[in-house]
């Protein structure tokens, strides 16, 4: 079990905002482990049980779901049909990315999104949808900044 928990932690630590949709975490784990991955329900329950490391944010239901589906499909390259019932996993201890002005800005952004995620009201579909959207926009900004540095 610890092998998979460490794998999830590493995947999220490399993510621009320290959070990803669960389906993306599973895809990364399978890629890193040459196609091998645990039962998705088992892993999600195990991750949800590690409240010291992760927060599982359920996907919002309501009229925002269709809009978020469109944003997910357009912006992330994700190849599954729908993100409904796809919770987001937040890493509660995000490592710093490095030294320098760009890294400092990115670390601040990650810390802000992490704290917002910690305090997020899961009962509010609007709040969850806004947090997911902010994470997606921050990930795009992070990729743009890092591509200019390369």
Coordinates of N, CA and C in Angstrom, one line a residue:
X1 N 0.8 -1.2 0.0 CA 0.0 0.0 0.0 C 0.9 1.3 0.0
X2 N 1.9 1.2 0.8 CA 2.8 2.4 0.9 C 3.4 2.8 -0.5
X3 N 3.7 1.7 -1.3 CA 4.3 1.9 -2.6 C 3.3 2.8 -3.4
X4 N 2.0 2.5 -3.4 CA 1.0 3.3 -4.2 C 0.8 4.7 -3.6
X5 N 0.8 4.8 -2.3 CA 0.7 6.1 -1.6 C 1.8 7.0 -2.0
X6 N 3.0 6.4 -2.0 CA 4.2 7.2 -2.4 C 4.1 7.6 -3.9
X7 N 3.6 6.7 -4.7 CA 3.5 7.0 -6.1 C 2.5 8.1 -6.3
X8 N 1.4 8.1 -5.6 CA 0.4 9.2 -5.7 C 1.0 10.5 -5.3
X9 N 1.7 10.5 -4.2 CA 2.4 11.7 -3.6 C 3.4 12.2 -4.6
X10 N 4.2 11.4 -5.3 CA 5.1 11.9 -6.3 C 4.4 12.5 -7.5
X11 N 3.4 11.8 -8.0 CA 2.7 12.3 -9.1 C 2.1 13.7 -8.8
X12 N 1.5 13.9 -7.7 CA 0.9 15.2 -7.3 C 2.0 16.2 -7.0
X13 N 3.1 15.8 -6.5 CA 4.2 16.7 -6.2 C 4.8 17.3 -7.5
X14 N 4.8 16.5 -8.6 CA 5.2 17.0 -9.9 C 4.2 17.8 -10.6
X15 N 2.9 17.7 -10.2 CA 1.8 18.5 -10.9 C 2.0 20.0 -10.6
X16 N 1.7 20.8 -11.6 CA 2.0 22.2 -11.4 C 1.3 22.8 -10.1
X17 N 0.1 22.4 -9.8 CA -0.6 23.0 -8.6 C -0.6 22.0 -7.5
X18 N -0.1 20.9 -7.6 CA -0.1 19.9 -6.5 C -1.5 19.2 -6.4
X19 N -2.3 19.3 -7.4 CA -3.6 18.7 -7.4 C -3.9 18.2 -8.8
X20 N -4.6 17.1 -9.0 CA -5.0 16.6 -10.3 C -6.3 15.8 -10.1
X21 N -7.0 15.7 -11.2 CA -8.2 14.8 -11.2 C -7.7 13.4 -11.0
X22 N -8.5 12.6 -10.3 CA -8.1 11.2 -10.0 C -7.8 10.4 -11.2
X23 N -8.5 10.6 -12.3 CA -8.2 9.9 -13.5 C -6.9 10.2 -14.0
X24 N -6.4 11.4 -13.9 CA -5.1 11.8 -14.3 C -4.0 11.1 -13.4
X25 N -4.3 11.1 -12.1 CA -3.4 10.4 -11.2 C -3.2 8.9 -11.6
X26 N -4.3 8.3 -11.9 CA -4.3 6.9 -12.3 C -3.5 6.7 -13.6
X27 N -3.7 7.6 -14.6 CA -3.0 7.5 -15.9 C -1.5 7.7 -15.6
X28 N -1.1 8.6 -14.8 CA 0.4 8.8 -14.5 C 1.0 7.6 -13.8
X29 N 0.2 7.0 -12.8 CA 0.7 5.8 -12.1 C 0.9 4.7 -13.0
X30 N -0.1 4.5 -13.9 CA 0.0 3.4 -14.9 C 1.2 3.6 -15.8
X31 N 1.4 4.8 -16.3 CA 2.6 5.1 -17.1 C 3.9 4.9 -16.4
X32 N 4.0 5.3 -15.2 CA 5.2 5.1 -14.4 C 5.5 3.7 -14.1
X33 N 4.4 2.9 -13.9 CA 4.6 1.5 -13.5 C 4.4 0.5 -14.7
X34 N 4.6 1.0 -15.9 CA 4.6 0.1 -17.1 C 3.2 -0.6 -17.2
X35 N 2.2 0.2 -17.0 CA 0.8 -0.3 -17.2 C 0.2 -1.0 -16.0
X36 N 1.0 -1.2 -15.0 CA 0.5 -1.8 -13.7 C -0.1 -0.7 -12.8
X37 N -1.3 -1.0 -12.3 CA -1.9 -0.1 -11.4 C -2.9 -0.8 -10.5
X38 N -3.2 -0.3 -9.3 CA -4.1 -1.0 -8.4 C -5.5 -0.8 -8.8
X39 N -6.4 -1.5 -8.1 CA -7.8 -1.3 -8.3 C -8.2 0.2 -8.0
X40 N -8.8 0.9 -8.9 CA -9.1 2.3 -8.7 C -9.9 2.6 -7.5
X41 N -10.9 1.8 -7.2 CA -11.7 2.1 -6.0 C -10.9 1.9 -4.7
X42 N -10.1 0.8 -4.7 CA -9.2 0.6 -3.5 C -8.3 1.7 -3.3
X43 N -7.6 2.2 -4.4 CA -6.6 3.3 -4.2 C -7.3 4.6 -3.8
X44 N -8.5 4.9 -4.3 CA -9.2 6.1 -3.9 C -9.6 6.0 -2.4
X45 N -10.0 4.9 -2.0 CA -10.3 4.7 -0.5 C -9.1 4.8 0.3
X46 N -8.0 4.3 -0.2 CA -6.7 4.4 0.6 C -6.2 5.8 0.6
X47 N -6.3 6.6 -0.5 CA -5.9 8.0 -0.5 C -6.8 8.8 0.4
X48 N -8.1 8.5 0.4 CA -9.1 9.3 1.2 C -8.8 9.0 2.7
X49 N -8.2 7.8 3.0 CA -7.9 7.5 4.4 C -6.7 8.2 4.9
X50 N -5.9 8.7 4.0 CA -4.6 9.4 4.4 C -4.9 10.9 4.5
X51 N -5.6 11.3 5.5 CA -6.0 12.7 5.6 C -4.8 13.6 6.0
X52 N -3.7 13.0 6.4 CA -2.5 13.7 6.7 C -1.7 14.1 5.5
X53 N -2.0 13.4 4.4 CA -1.3 13.7 3.1 C -2.1 14.2 2.0
X54 N -3.4 13.8 1.9 CA -4.2 14.1 0.8 C -5.6 14.7 1.2
X55 N -6.2 15.4 0.3 CA -7.6 15.7 0.5 C -8.3 15.3 -0.8
X56 N -9.4 14.6 -0.7 CA -10.2 14.2 -1.9 C -11.4 15.1 -2.0
X57 N -11.4 15.8 -3.1 CA -12.5 16.8 -3.3 C -13.4 16.2 -4.4
X58 N -14.7 15.9 -4.0 CA -15.6 15.4 -4.9 C -15.9 16.3 -6.1
X59 N -16.2 15.8 -7.2 CA -16.5 16.6 -8.4 C -17.9 17.3 -8.1
X60 N -18.0 18.5 -8.5 CA -19.3 19.2 -8.2 C -20.4 18.7 -9.2
X61 N -21.6 18.6 -8.7 CA -22.7 18.3 -9.5 C -23.5 19.5 -9.7
X62 N -24.4 19.5 -10.7 CA -25.2 20.7 -11.0 C -24.9 21.2 -12.4
X63 N -25.3 22.4 -12.8 CA -25.2 22.9 -14.1 C -23.7 23.2 -14.5
X64 N -22.8 23.2 -13.5 CA -21.4 23.5 -13.7 C -20.7 22.3 -14.3
X65 N -21.3 21.1 -14.1 CA -20.6 19.9 -14.5 C -20.3 19.9 -16.0
X66 N -21.3 20.3 -16.8 CA -21.2 20.3 -18.3 C -20.1 21.3 -18.7
X67 N -20.1 22.4 -18.1 CA -19.1 23.4 -18.4 C -17.7 22.9 -18.1
X68 N -17.5 22.3 -16.9 CA -16.2 21.8 -16.5 C -15.8 20.6 -17.4
X69 N -16.7 19.8 -17.9 CA -16.4 18.8 -18.9 C -15.8 19.4 -20.1
X70 N -16.4 20.5 -20.6 CA -15.8 21.1 -21.8 C -14.4 21.7 -21.6
X71 N -14.3 22.4 -20.4 CA -13.0 22.9 -20.1 C -11.9 21.8 -20.0
X72 N -12.3 20.7 -19.4 CA -11.3 19.6 -19.2 C -10.9 19.1 -20.5
X73 N -11.9 18.8 -21.4 CA -11.6 18.2 -22.7 C -10.8 19.1 -23.6
X74 N -11.0 20.5 -23.5 CA -10.3 21.4 -24.4 C -8.9 21.7 -23.9
X75 N -8.7 21.8 -22.6 CA -7.5 22.3 -22.0 C -6.5 21.3 -21.6
X76 N -6.8 20.1 -21.3 CA -5.9 19.2 -20.7 C -5.4 18.1 -21.5
X77 N -6.0 17.8 -22.6 CA -5.6 16.6 -23.4 C -6.1 15.3 -22.8
X78 N -6.9 15.4 -21.9 CA -7.4 14.2 -21.2 C -8.3 13.4 -22.2
X79 N -8.2 12.1 -22.3 CA -8.8 11.4 -23.3 C -10.1 10.6 -22.8
X80 N -10.5 10.8 -21.6 CA -11.8 10.1 -21.2 C -13.0 11.0 -21.5
X81 N -14.1 10.4 -21.6 CA -15.3 11.1 -22.1 C -15.9 12.1 -21.2
X82 N -15.8 11.9 -19.9 CA -16.4 12.8 -18.9 C -15.6 12.8 -17.6
X83 N -15.6 14.0 -17.0 CA -15.0 14.1 -15.7 C -15.9 14.0 -14.6
X84 N -17.2 13.7 -14.8 CA -18.2 13.5 -13.8 C -17.7 12.3 -12.9
X85 N -18.0 12.4 -11.7 CA -17.6 11.3 -10.7 C -16.1 11.1 -10.7
X86 N -15.3 12.1 -11.1 CA -13.9 12.0 -11.1 C -13.4 13.1 -10.0
X87 N -13.2 12.6 -8.8 CA -12.7 13.6 -7.7 C -11.3 14.1 -8.0
X88 N -11.0 15.2 -7.3 CA -9.7 15.8 -7.4 C -9.0 15.4 -6.2
X89 N -7.7 15.2 -6.3 CA -6.8 14.8 -5.2 C -5.9 16.0 -5.0
X90 N -5.8 16.5 -3.7 CA -5.0 17.6 -3.3 C -3.9 17.1 -2.4
X91 N -2.6 17.3 -2.8 CA -1.5 17.0 -1.9 C -1.4 18.1 -0.9
X92 N -1.4 17.7 0.4 CA -1.4 18.7 1.5 C 0.0 19.3 1.8
X93 N 1.0 18.5 1.4 CA 2.4 19.0 1.7 C 3.1 19.1 0.3
X94 N 3.1 20.3 -0.2 CA 3.7 20.5 -1.6 C 5.1 20.9 -1.4
X95 N 6.1 20.2 -2.0 CA 7.5 20.7 -1.9 C 7.7 22.0 -2.8
X96 N 8.7 22.8 -2.3 CA 9.0 24.0 -3.1 C 9.7 23.6 -4.4
X97 N 9.5 24.4 -5.5 CA 10.0 24.0 -6.8 C 11.4 24.5 -7.0
X98 N 12.0 25.4 -6.3 CA 13.3 25.8 -6.5 C 13.6 27.2 -6.1
X99 N 14.7 27.7 -6.5 CA 15.1 29.1 -6.2 C 15.1 29.9 -7.5
X100 N 14.6 31.2 -7.3 CA 14.6 32.1 -8.4 C 13.2 32.8 -8.4
X101 N 13.1 33.9 -9.2 CA 11.9 34.7 -9.1 C 10.7 33.9 -9.7
X102 N 10.8 33.2 -10.8 CA 9.7 32.4 -11.4 C 9.3 31.3 -10.4
X103 N 10.2 30.6 -9.8 CA 9.9 29.6 -8.9 C 9.2 30.1 -7.6
X104 N 9.6 31.3 -7.2 CA 9.0 31.9 -6.0 C 7.6 32.2 -6.3
X105 N 7.3 32.8 -7.5 CA 5.9 33.1 -7.8 C 5.1 31.8 -7.9
X106 N 5.6 30.8 -8.5 CA 4.9 29.5 -8.7 C 4.7 28.8 -7.3
X107 N 5.7 28.9 -6.4 CA 5.5 28.4 -5.1 C 4.3 29.1 -4.4
X108 N 4.3 30.4 -4.5 CA 3.2 31.2 -3.9 C 1.9 30.8 -4.4
X109 N 1.8 30.6 -5.7 CA 0.6 30.2 -6.3 C 0.1 28.8 -5.8
X110 N 1.1 27.9 -5.8 CA 0.8 26.5 -5.3 C 0.3 26.6 -3.8
X111 N 1.0 27.3 -3.0 CA 0.6 27.4 -1.6 C -0.8 28.0 -1.5
X112 N -1.1 29.0 -2.3 CA -2.5 29.7 -2.2 C -3.6 28.7 -2.6
X113 N -3.3 28.0 -3.7 CA -4.3 27.0 -4.2 C -4.5 25.8 -3.2
X114 N -3.4 25.5 -2.6 CA -3.4 24.4 -1.5 C -4.3 24.8 -0.3
X115 N -4.0 26.0 0.1 CA -4.8 26.5 1.3 C -6.3 26.7 0.9
X116 N -6.5 27.2 -0.3 CA -7.9 27.3 -0.7 C -8.6 25.9 -0.7
X117 N -7.8 24.9 -1.2 CA -8.3 23.6 -1.3 C -8.6 23.0 0.1
X118 N -7.7 23.3 1.0 CA -7.9 22.8 2.4 C -9.2 23.4 3.0
X119 N -9.5 24.6 2.7 CA -10.7 25.3 3.3 C -11.9 25.2 2.5
X120 N -11.8 24.5 1.4 CA -12.9 24.4 0.4 C -14.2 23.8 1.0
X121 N -15.3 24.4 0.7 CA -16.6 23.9 1.1 C -17.1 22.9 0.0
X122 N -17.0 21.6 0.3 CA -17.3 20.6 -0.7 C -18.8 20.6 -1.0
X123 N -19.6 21.2 -0.1 CA -21.1 21.2 -0.3 C -21.5 22.3 -1.3
X124 N -20.6 23.1 -1.7 CA -20.9 24.2 -2.6 C -20.4 23.9 -4.0
X125 N -21.2 23.5 -4.9 CA -20.8 23.1 -6.3 C -20.1 24.3 -6.9
X126 N -20.5 25.5 -6.6 CA -19.9 26.7 -7.2 C -18.5 26.9 -6.7
X127 N -18.3 26.7 -5.4 CA -16.9 26.9 -4.8 C -16.0 25.8 -5.4
X128 N -16.5 24.6 -5.5 CA -15.6 23.5 -6.0 C -15.3 23.8 -7.5
X129 N -16.3 24.2 -8.2 CA -16.0 24.5 -9.7 C -15.0 25.6 -9.8
X130 N -15.1 26.6 -9.0 CA -14.2 27.7 -9.1 C -12.8 27.3 -8.7
X131 N -12.6 26.4 -7.7 CA -11.3 25.9 -7.3 C -10.7 25.1 -8.4
X132 N -11.5 24.2 -9.0 CA -11.0 23.4 -10.1 C -10.6 24.2 -11.3
X133 N -11.4 25.2 -11.6 CA -11.0 26.1 -12.7 C -9.7 26.9 -12.4
X134 N -9.6 27.4 -11.2 CA -8.4 28.1 -10.8 C -7.1 27.2 -10.9
X135 N -7.3 25.9 -10.5 CA -6.2 25.0 -10.7 C -5.8 24.7 -12.1
X136 N -6.8 24.6 -13.0 CA -6.5 24.4 -14.4 C -5.9 25.6 -15.0
X137 N -6.3 26.8 -14.7 CA -5.7 28.0 -15.2 C -4.3 28.2 -14.7
X138 N -4.1 27.9 -13.4 CA -2.7 28.0 -12.8 C -1.8 27.0 -13.5
X139 N -2.3 25.8 -13.8 CA -1.4 24.7 -14.5 C -1.0 25.2 -15.9
X140 N -2.0 25.8 -16.6 CA -1.6 26.4 -17.9 C -0.6 27.5 -17.8
X141 N -0.8 28.4 -16.8 CA 0.2 29.5 -16.6 C 1.6 28.9 -16.2
X142 N 1.6 27.9 -15.4 CA 2.9 27.3 -15.0 C 3.6 26.7 -16.2
X143 N 2.8 26.0 -17.0 CA 3.5 25.4 -18.2 C 4.0 26.5 -19.1
X144 N 3.3 27.6 -19.3 CA 3.7 28.6 -20.1 C 5.0 29.3 -19.6
X145 N 5.0 29.5 -18.3 CA 6.2 30.1 -17.7 C 7.4 29.2 -17.8
X146 N 7.2 27.9 -17.5 CA 8.3 27.0 -17.6 C 8.8 26.7 -19.0
X147 N 7.9 26.8 -20.0 CA 8.3 26.6 -21.4 C 9.2 27.8 -21.9
X148 N 9.0 29.0 -21.4 CA 9.8 30.1 -21.7 C 11.2 30.0 -21.1
X149 N 11.3 29.4 -20.0 CA 12.5 29.2 -19.3 C 13.4 28.2 -20.0
X150 N 12.8 27.3 -20.7 CA 13.6 26.2 -21.3 C 14.3 26.6 -22.6

